[in-house]
Short mmCIF file of N, CA and C in Angstrom, two decimals:
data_model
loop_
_atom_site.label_atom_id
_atom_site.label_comp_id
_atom_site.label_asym_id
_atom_site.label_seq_id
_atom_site.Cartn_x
_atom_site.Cartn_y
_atom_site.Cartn_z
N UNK K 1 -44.36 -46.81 -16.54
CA UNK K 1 -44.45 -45.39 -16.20
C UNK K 1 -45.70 -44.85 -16.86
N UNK K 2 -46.31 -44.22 -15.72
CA UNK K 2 -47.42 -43.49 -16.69
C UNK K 2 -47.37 -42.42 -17.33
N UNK K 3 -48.36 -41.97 -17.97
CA UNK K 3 -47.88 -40.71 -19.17
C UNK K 3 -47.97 -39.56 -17.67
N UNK K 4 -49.02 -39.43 -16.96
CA UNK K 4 -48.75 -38.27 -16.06
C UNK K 4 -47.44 -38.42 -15.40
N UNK K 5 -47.06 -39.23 -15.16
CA UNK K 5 -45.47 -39.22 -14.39
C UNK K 5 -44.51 -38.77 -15.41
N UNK K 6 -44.33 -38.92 -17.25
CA UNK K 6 -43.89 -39.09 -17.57
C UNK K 6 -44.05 -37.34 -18.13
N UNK K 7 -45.36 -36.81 -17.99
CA UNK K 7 -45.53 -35.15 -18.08
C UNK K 7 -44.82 -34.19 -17.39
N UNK K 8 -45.06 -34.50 -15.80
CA UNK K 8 -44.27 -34.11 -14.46
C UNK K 8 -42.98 -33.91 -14.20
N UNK K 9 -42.22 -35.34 -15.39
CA UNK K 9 -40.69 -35.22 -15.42
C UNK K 9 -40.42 -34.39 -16.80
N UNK K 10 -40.69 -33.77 -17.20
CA UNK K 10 -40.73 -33.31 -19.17
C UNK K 10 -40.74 -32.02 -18.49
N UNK K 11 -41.92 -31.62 -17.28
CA UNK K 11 -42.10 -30.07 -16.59
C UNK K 11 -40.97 -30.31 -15.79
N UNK K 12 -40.52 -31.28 -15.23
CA UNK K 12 -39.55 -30.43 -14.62
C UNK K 12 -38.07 -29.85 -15.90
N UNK K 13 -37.66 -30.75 -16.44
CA UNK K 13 -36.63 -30.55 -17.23
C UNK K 13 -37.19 -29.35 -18.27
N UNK K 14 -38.23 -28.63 -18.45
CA UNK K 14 -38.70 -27.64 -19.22
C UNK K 14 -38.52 -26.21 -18.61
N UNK K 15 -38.51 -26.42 -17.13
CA UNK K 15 -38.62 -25.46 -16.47
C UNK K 15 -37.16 -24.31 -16.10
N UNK K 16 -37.50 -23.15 -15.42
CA UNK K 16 -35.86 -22.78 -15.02
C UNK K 16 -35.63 -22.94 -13.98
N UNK K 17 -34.70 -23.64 -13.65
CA UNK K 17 -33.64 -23.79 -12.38
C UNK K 17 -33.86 -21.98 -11.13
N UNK K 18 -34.58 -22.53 -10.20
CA UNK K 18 -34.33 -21.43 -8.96
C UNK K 18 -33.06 -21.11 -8.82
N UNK K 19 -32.81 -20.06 -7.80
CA UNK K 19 -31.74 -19.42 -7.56
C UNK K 19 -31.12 -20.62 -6.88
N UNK K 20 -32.02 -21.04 -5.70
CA UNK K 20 -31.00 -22.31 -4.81
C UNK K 20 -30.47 -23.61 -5.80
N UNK K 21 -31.51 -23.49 -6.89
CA UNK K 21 -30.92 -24.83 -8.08
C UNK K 21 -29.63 -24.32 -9.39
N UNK K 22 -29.26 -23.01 -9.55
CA UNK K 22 -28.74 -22.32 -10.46
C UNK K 22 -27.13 -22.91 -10.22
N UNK K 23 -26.64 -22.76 -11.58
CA UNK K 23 -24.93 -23.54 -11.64
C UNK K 23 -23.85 -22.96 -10.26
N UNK K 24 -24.17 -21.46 -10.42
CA UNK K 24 -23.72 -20.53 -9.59
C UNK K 24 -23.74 -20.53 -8.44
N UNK K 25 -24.60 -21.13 -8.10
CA UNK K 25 -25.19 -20.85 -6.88
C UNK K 25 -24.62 -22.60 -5.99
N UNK K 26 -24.90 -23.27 -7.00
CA UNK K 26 -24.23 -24.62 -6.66
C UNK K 26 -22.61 -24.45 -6.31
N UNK K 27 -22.18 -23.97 -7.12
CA UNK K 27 -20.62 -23.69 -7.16
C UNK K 27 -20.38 -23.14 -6.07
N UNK K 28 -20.97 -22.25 -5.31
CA UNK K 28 -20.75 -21.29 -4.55
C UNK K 28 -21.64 -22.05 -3.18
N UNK K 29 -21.98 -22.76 -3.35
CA UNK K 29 -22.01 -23.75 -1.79
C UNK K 29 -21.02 -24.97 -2.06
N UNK K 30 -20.69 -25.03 -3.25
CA UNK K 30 -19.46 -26.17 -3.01
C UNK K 30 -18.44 -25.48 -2.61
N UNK K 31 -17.86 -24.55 -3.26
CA UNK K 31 -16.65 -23.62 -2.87
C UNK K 31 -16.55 -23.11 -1.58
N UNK K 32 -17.61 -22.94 -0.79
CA UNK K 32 -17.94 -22.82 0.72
C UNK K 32 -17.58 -24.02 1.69
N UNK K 33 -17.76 -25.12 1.00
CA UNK K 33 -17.32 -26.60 1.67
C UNK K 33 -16.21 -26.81 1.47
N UNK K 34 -15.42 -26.58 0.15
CA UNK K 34 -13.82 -26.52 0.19
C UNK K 34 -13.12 -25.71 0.90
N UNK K 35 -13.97 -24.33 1.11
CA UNK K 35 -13.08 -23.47 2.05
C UNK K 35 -13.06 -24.10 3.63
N UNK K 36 -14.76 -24.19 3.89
CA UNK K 36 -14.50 -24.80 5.58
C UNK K 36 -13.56 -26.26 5.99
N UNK K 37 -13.46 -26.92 4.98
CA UNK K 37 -13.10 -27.84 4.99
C UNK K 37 -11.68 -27.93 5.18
N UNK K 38 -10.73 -27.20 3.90
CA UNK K 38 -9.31 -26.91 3.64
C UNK K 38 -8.75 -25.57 4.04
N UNK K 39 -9.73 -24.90 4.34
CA UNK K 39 -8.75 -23.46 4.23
C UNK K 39 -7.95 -22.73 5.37
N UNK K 40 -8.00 -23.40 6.75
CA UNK K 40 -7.15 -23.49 7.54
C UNK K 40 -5.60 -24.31 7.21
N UNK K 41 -5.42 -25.69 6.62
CA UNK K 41 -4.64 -26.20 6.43
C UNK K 41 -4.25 -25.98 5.29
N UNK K 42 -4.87 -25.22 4.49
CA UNK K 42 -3.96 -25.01 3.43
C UNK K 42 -2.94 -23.81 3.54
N UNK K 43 -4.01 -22.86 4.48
CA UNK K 43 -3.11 -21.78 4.84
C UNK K 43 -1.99 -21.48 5.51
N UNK K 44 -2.03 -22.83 6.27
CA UNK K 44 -0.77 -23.62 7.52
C UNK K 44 0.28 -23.98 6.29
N UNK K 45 0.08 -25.05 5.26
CA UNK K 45 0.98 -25.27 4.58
C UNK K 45 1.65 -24.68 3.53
N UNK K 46 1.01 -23.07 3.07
CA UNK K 46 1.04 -22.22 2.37
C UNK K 46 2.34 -21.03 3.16
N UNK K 47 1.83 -20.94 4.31
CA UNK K 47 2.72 -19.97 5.06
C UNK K 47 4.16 -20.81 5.48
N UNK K 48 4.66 -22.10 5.38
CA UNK K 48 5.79 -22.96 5.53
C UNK K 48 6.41 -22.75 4.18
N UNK K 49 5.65 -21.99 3.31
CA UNK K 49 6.56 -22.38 1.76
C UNK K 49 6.53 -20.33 1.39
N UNK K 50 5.46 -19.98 2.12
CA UNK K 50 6.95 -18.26 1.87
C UNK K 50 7.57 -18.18 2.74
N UNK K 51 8.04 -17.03 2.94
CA UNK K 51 8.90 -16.50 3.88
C UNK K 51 8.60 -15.74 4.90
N UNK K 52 8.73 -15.75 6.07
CA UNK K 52 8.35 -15.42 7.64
C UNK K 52 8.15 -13.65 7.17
N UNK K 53 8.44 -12.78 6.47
CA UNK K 53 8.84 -11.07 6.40
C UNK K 53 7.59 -11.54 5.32
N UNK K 54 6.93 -12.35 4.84
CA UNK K 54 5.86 -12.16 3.58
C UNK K 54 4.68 -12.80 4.29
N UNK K 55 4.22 -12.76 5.44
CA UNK K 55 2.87 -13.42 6.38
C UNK K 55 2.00 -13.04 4.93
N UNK K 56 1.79 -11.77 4.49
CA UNK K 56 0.51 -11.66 3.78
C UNK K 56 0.34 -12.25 2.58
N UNK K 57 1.76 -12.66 1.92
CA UNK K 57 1.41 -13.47 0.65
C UNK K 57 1.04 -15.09 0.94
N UNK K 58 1.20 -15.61 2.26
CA UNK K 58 0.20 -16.92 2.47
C UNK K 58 -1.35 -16.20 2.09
N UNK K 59 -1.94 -15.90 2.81
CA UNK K 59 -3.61 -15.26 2.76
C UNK K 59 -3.58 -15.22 1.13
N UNK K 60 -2.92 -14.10 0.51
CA UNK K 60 -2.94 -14.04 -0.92
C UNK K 60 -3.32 -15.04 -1.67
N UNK K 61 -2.44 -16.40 -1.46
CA UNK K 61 -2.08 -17.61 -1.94
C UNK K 61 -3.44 -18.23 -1.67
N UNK K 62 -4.03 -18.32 -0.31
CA UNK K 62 -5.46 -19.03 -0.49
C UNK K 62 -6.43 -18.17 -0.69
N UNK K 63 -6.11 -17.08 -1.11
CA UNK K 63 -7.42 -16.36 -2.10
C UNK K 63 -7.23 -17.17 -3.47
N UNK K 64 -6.42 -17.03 -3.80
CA UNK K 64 -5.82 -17.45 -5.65
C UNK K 64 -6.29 -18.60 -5.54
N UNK K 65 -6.13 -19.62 -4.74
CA UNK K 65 -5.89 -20.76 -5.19
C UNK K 65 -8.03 -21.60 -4.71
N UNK K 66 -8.51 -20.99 -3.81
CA UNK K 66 -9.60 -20.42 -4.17
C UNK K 66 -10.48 -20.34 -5.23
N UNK K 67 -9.86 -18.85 -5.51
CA UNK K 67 -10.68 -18.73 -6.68
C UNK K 67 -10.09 -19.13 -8.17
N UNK K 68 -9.04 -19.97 -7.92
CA UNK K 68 -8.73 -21.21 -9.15
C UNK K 68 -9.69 -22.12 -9.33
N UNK K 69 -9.86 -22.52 -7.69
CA UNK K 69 -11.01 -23.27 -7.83
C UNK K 69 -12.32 -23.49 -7.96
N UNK K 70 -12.63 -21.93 -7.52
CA UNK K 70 -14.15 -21.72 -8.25
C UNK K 70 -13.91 -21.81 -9.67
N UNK K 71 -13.07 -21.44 -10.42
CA UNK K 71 -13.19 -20.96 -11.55
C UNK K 71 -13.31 -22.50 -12.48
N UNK K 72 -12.63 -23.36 -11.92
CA UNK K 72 -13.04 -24.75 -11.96
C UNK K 72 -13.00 -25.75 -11.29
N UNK K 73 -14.66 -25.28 -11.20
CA UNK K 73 -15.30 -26.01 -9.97
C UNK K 73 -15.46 -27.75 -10.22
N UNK K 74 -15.31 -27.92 -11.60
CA UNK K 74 -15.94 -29.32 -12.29
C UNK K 74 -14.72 -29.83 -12.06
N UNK K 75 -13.35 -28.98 -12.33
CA UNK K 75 -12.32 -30.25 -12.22
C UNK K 75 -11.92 -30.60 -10.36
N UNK K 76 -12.11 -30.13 -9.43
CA UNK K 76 -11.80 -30.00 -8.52
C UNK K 76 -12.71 -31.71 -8.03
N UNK K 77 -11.95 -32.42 -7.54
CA UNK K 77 -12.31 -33.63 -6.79
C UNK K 77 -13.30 -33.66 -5.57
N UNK K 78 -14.46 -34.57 -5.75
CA UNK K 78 -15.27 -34.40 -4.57
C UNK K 78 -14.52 -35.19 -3.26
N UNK K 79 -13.94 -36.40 -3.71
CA UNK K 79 -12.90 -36.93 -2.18
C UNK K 79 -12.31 -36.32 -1.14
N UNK K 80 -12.84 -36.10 0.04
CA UNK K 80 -11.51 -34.98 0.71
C UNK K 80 -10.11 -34.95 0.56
N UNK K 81 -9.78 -36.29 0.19
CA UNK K 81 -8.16 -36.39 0.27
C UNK K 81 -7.39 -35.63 -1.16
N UNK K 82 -8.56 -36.31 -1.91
CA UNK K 82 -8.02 -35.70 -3.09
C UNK K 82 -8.30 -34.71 -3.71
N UNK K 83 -9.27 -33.83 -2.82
CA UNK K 83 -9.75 -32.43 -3.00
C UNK K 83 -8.55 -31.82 -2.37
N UNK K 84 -8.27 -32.02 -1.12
CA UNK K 84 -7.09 -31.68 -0.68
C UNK K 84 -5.62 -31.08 -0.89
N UNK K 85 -5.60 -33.00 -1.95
CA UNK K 85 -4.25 -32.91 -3.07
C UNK K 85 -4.61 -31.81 -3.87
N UNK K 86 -5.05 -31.65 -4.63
CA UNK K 86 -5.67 -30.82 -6.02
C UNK K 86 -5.37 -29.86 -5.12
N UNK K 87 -5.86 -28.67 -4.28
CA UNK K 87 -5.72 -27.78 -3.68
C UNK K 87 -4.29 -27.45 -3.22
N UNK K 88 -3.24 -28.07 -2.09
CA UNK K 88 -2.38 -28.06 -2.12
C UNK K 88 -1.27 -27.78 -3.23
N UNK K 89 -1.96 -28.84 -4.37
CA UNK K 89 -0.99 -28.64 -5.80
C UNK K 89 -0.87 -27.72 -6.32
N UNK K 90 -2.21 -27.07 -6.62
CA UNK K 90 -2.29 -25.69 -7.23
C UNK K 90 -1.65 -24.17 -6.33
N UNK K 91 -1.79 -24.75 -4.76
CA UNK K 91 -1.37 -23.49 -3.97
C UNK K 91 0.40 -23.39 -3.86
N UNK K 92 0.54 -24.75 -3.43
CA UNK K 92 2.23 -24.84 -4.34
C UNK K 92 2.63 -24.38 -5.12
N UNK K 93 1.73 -24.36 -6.36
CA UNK K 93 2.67 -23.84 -7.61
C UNK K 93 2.20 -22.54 -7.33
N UNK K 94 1.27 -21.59 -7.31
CA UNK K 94 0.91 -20.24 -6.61
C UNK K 94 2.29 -19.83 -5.89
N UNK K 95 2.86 -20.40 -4.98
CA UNK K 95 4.14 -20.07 -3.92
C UNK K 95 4.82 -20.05 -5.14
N UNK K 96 5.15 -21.02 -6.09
CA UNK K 96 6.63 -21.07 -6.75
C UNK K 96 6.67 -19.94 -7.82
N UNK K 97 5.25 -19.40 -8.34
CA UNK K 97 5.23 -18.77 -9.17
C UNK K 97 5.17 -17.28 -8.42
N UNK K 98 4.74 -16.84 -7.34
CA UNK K 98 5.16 -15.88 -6.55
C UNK K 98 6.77 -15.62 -6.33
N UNK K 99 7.46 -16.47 -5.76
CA UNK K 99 8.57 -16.50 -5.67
C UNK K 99 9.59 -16.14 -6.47
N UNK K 100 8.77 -17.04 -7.61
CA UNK K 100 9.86 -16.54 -9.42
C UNK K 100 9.71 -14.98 -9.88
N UNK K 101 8.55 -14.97 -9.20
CA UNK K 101 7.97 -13.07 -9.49
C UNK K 101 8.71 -12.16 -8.88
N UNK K 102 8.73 -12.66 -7.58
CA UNK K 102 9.67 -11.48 -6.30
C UNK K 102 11.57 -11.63 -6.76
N UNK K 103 11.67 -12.72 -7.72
CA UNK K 103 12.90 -13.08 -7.50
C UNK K 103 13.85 -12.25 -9.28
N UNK K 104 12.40 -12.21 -10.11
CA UNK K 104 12.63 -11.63 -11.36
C UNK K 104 12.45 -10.25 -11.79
N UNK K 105 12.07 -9.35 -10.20
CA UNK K 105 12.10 -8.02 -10.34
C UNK K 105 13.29 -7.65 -9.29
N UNK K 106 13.73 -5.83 -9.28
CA UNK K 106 14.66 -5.67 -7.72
C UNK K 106 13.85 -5.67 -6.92
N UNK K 107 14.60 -5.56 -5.94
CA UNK K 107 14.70 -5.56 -4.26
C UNK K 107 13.81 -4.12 -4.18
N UNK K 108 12.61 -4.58 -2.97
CA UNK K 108 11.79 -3.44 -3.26
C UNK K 108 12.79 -2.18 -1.86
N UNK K 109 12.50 -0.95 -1.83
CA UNK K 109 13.35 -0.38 -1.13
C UNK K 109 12.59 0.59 -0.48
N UNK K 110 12.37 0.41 0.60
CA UNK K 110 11.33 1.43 1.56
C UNK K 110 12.01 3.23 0.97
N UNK K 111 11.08 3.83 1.10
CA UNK K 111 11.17 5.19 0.62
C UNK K 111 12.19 6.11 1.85
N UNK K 112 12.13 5.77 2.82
CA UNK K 112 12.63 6.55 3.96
C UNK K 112 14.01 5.88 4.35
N UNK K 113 14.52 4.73 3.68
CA UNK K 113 15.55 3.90 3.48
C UNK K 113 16.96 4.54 2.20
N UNK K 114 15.97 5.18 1.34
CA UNK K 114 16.92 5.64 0.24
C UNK K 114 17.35 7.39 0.42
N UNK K 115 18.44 8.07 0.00
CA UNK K 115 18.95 9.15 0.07
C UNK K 115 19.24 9.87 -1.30
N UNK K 116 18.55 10.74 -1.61
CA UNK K 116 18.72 11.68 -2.81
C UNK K 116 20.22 11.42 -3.32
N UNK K 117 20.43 10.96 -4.85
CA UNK K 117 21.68 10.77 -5.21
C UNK K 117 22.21 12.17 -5.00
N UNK K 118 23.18 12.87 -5.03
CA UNK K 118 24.02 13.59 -4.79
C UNK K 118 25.12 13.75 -5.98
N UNK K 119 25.32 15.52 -6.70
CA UNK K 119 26.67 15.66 -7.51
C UNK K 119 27.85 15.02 -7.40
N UNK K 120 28.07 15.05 -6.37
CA UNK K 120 29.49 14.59 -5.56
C UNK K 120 30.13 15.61 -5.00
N UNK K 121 29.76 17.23 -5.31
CA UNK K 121 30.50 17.81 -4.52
C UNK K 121 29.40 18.90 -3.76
N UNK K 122 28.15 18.25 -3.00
CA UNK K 122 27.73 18.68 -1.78
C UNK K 122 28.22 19.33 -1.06
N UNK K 123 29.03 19.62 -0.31
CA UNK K 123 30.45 20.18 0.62
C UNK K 123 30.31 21.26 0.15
N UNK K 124 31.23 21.43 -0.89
CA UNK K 124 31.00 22.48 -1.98
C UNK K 124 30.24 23.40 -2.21
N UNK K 125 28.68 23.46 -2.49
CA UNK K 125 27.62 23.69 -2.15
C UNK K 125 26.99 23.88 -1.23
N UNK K 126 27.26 23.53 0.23
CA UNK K 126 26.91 23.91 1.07
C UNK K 126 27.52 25.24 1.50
N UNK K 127 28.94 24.89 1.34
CA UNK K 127 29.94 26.60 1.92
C UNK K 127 29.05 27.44 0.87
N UNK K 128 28.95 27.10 -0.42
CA UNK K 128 28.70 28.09 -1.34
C UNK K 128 27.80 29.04 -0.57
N UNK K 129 26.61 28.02 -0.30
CA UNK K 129 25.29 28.55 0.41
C UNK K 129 25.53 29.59 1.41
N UNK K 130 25.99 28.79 2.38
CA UNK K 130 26.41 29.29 3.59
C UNK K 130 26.87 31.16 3.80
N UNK K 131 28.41 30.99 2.54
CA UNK K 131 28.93 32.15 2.52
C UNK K 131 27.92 33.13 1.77
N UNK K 132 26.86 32.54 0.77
CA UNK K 132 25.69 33.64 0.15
C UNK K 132 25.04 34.06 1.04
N UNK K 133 24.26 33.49 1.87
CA UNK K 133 23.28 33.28 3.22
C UNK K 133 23.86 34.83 3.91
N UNK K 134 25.49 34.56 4.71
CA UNK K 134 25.81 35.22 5.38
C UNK K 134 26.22 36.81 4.52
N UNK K 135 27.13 36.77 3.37
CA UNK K 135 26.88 38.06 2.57
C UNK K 135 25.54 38.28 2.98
N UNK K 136 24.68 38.24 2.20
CA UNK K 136 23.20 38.65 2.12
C UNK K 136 22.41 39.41 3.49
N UNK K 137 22.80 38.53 4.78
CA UNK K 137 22.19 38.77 6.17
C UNK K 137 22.76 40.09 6.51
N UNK K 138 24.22 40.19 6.02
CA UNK K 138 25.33 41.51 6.55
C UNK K 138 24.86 42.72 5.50
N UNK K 139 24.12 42.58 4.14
CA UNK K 139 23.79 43.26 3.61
C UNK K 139 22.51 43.88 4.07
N UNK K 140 21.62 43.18 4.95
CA UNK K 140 20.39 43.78 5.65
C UNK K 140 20.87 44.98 6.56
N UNK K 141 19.87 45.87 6.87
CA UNK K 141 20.08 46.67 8.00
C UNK K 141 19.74 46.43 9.19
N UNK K 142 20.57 47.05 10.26
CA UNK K 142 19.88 46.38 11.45
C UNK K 142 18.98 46.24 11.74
N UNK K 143 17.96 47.08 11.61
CA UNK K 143 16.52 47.12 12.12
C UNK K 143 15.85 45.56 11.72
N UNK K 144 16.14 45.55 9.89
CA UNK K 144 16.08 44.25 9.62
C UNK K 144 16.22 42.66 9.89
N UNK K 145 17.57 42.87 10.30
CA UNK K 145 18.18 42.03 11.31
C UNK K 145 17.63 41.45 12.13
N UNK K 146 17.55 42.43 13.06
CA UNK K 146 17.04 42.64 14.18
C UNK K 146 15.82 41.80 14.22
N UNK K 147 14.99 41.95 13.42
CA UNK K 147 13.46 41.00 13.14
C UNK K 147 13.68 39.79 12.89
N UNK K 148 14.80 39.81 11.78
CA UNK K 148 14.66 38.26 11.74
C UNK K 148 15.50 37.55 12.67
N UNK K 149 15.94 37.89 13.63
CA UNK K 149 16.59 37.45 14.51
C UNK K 149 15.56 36.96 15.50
N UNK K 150 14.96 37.79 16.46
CA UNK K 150 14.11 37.76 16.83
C UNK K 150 13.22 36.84 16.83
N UNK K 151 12.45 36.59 15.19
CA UNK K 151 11.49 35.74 14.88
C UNK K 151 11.95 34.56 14.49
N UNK K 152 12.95 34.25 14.20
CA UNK K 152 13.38 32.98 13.11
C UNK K 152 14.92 32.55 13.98
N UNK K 153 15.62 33.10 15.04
CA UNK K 153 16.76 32.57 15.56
C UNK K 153 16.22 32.46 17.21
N UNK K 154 15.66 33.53 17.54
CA UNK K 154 15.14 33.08 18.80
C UNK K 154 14.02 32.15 18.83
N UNK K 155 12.98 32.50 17.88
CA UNK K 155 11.78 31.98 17.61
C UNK K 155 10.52 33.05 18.69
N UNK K 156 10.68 33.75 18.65
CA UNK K 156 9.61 34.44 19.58
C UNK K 156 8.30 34.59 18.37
N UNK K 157 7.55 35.11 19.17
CA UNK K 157 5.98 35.36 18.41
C UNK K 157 6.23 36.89 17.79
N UNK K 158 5.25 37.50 16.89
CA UNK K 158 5.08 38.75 16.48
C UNK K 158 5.05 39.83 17.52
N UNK K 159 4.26 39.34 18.24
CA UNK K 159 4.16 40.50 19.36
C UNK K 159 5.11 40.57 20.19
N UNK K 160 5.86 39.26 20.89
CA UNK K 160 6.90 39.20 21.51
C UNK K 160 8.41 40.05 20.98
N UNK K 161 8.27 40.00 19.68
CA UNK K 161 9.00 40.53 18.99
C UNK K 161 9.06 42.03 18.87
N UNK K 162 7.76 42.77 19.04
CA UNK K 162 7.35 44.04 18.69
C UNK K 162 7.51 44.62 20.22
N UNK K 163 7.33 43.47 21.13
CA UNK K 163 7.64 44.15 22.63
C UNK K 163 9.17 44.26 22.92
N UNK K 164 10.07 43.04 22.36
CA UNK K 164 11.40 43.10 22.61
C UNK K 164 12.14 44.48 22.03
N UNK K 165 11.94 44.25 20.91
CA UNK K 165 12.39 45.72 19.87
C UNK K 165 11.39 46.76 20.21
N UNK K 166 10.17 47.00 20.53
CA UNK K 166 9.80 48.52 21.09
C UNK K 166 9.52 49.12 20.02
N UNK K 167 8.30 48.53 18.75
CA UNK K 167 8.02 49.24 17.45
C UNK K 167 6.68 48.27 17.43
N UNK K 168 5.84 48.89 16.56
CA UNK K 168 4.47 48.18 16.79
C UNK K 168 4.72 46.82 15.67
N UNK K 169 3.67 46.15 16.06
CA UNK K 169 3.54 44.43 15.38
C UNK K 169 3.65 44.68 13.65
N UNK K 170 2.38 45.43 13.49
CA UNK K 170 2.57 45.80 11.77
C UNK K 170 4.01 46.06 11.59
N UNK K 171 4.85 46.82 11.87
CA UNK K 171 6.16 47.21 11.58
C UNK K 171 7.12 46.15 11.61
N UNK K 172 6.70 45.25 12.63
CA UNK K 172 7.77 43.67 12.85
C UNK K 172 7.33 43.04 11.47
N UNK K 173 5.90 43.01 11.08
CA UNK K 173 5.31 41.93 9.91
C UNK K 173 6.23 42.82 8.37
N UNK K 174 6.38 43.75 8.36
CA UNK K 174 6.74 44.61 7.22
C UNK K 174 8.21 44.85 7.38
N UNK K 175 8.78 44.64 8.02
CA UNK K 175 10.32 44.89 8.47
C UNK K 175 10.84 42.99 7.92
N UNK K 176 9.74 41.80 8.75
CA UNK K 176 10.37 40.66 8.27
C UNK K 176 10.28 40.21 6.74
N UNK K 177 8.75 40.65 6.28
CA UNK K 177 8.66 40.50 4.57
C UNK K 177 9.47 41.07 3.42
N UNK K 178 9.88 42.38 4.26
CA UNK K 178 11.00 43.12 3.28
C UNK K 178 12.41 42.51 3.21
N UNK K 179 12.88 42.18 4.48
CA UNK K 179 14.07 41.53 4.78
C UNK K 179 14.01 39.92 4.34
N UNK K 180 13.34 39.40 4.33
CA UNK K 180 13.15 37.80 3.82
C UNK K 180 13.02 38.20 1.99
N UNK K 181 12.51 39.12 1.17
CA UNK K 181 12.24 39.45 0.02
C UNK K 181 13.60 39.58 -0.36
N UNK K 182 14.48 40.31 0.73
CA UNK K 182 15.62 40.66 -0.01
C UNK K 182 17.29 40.14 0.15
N UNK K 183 16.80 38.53 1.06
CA UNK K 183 17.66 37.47 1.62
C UNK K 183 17.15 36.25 0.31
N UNK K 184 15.80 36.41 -0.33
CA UNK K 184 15.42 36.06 -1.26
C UNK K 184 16.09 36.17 -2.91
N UNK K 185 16.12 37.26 -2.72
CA UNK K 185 16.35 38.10 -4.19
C UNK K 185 18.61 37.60 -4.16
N UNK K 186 18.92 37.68 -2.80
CA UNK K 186 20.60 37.73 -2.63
C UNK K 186 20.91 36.59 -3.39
N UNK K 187 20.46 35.64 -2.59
CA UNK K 187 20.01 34.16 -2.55
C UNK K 187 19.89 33.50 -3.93
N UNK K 188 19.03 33.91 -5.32
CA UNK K 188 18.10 33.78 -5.88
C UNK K 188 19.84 33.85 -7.01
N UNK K 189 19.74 35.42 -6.95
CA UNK K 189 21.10 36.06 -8.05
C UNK K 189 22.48 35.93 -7.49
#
């Protein structure tokens, strides 16, 4: 070997590694070959080991198991078969350790599934209401009445209201705020 050959190899090992030569960057075109390679079939054999109502914790499972394997990239086997194994193994235990997770908390319970616990004597409380409600309405005057009837049992508009009863709109808006203030106040005490 000559000394210039022997300079040439000293510059290269002196030098810094490019982006396309960097650890990272290596890892991350190997981890690209494990995915094209495995990540259909792993995801096939991943979704046979949850459960049909959990489609999204397969996907989950070959993210994790993934980025297990970026994370070690050195232990991961260059063989396909046994890159394979290694992959599979780790996404397996991913499922079992998911499983032990879903199985060591409760039962999750959709929000629109559950019903406000209740005193026990609801019933109760409702007549209560009911008979306050109606005191209170019989304590209004008719005119009063009359508005909120109108607006809130028929459902008509303001004006519809001010044409049915035969008194201007301002008077319907000030006739219902007074009478709701004081179905409020019945209500309240």
């Amino acid at each position: 070997m000559t000394s210039a050959t022997a300079i040439r190899g000293a510059e290269k090992l002196d030098r810094e590694p490019t982006d396309a030569e960097s650890p990272a960057c290596r890892a991350e075109g190997c981890l690209q070959e494990i995915h094209r390679n495995n990540g259909r079939a792993l995801l096939r054999f991943l979704r046979g080991l949850v459960s049909s109502d959990a489609g999204h914790t397969a996907e989950d499972l070959v993210q994790e198991t993934m980025l297990r394997a970026w994370r070690s990239i050195d232990a991961v086997p260059t063989e396909p078969e046994s890159q394979r194994r290694w992959l599979f193994t780790v996404g397996r235990r991913l499922a079992i350790d998911a499983y032990r997770k879903r199985q060591s908390r409760p039962a999750e319970v959709a929000l629109f599934d559950t019903e406000p616990a209740g005193s026990g004597n609801e019933a109760a409380e409702a007549v209560i209401a009911k008979l306050t409600l109606q005191q209170a309405i019989a304590g209004l005057s008719s005119s009063h009445r009359a508005v909120l009837v109108e607006l809130h049992v028929k459902g008509h508009s303001l004006e519809e209201t001010a044409t049915q009863l035969d008194i201007p709109v301002g008077t319907v808006k000030s006739r219902a705020h007074y009478a709701m203030k004081l179905l409020r106040d019945a209500l309240r005490g």
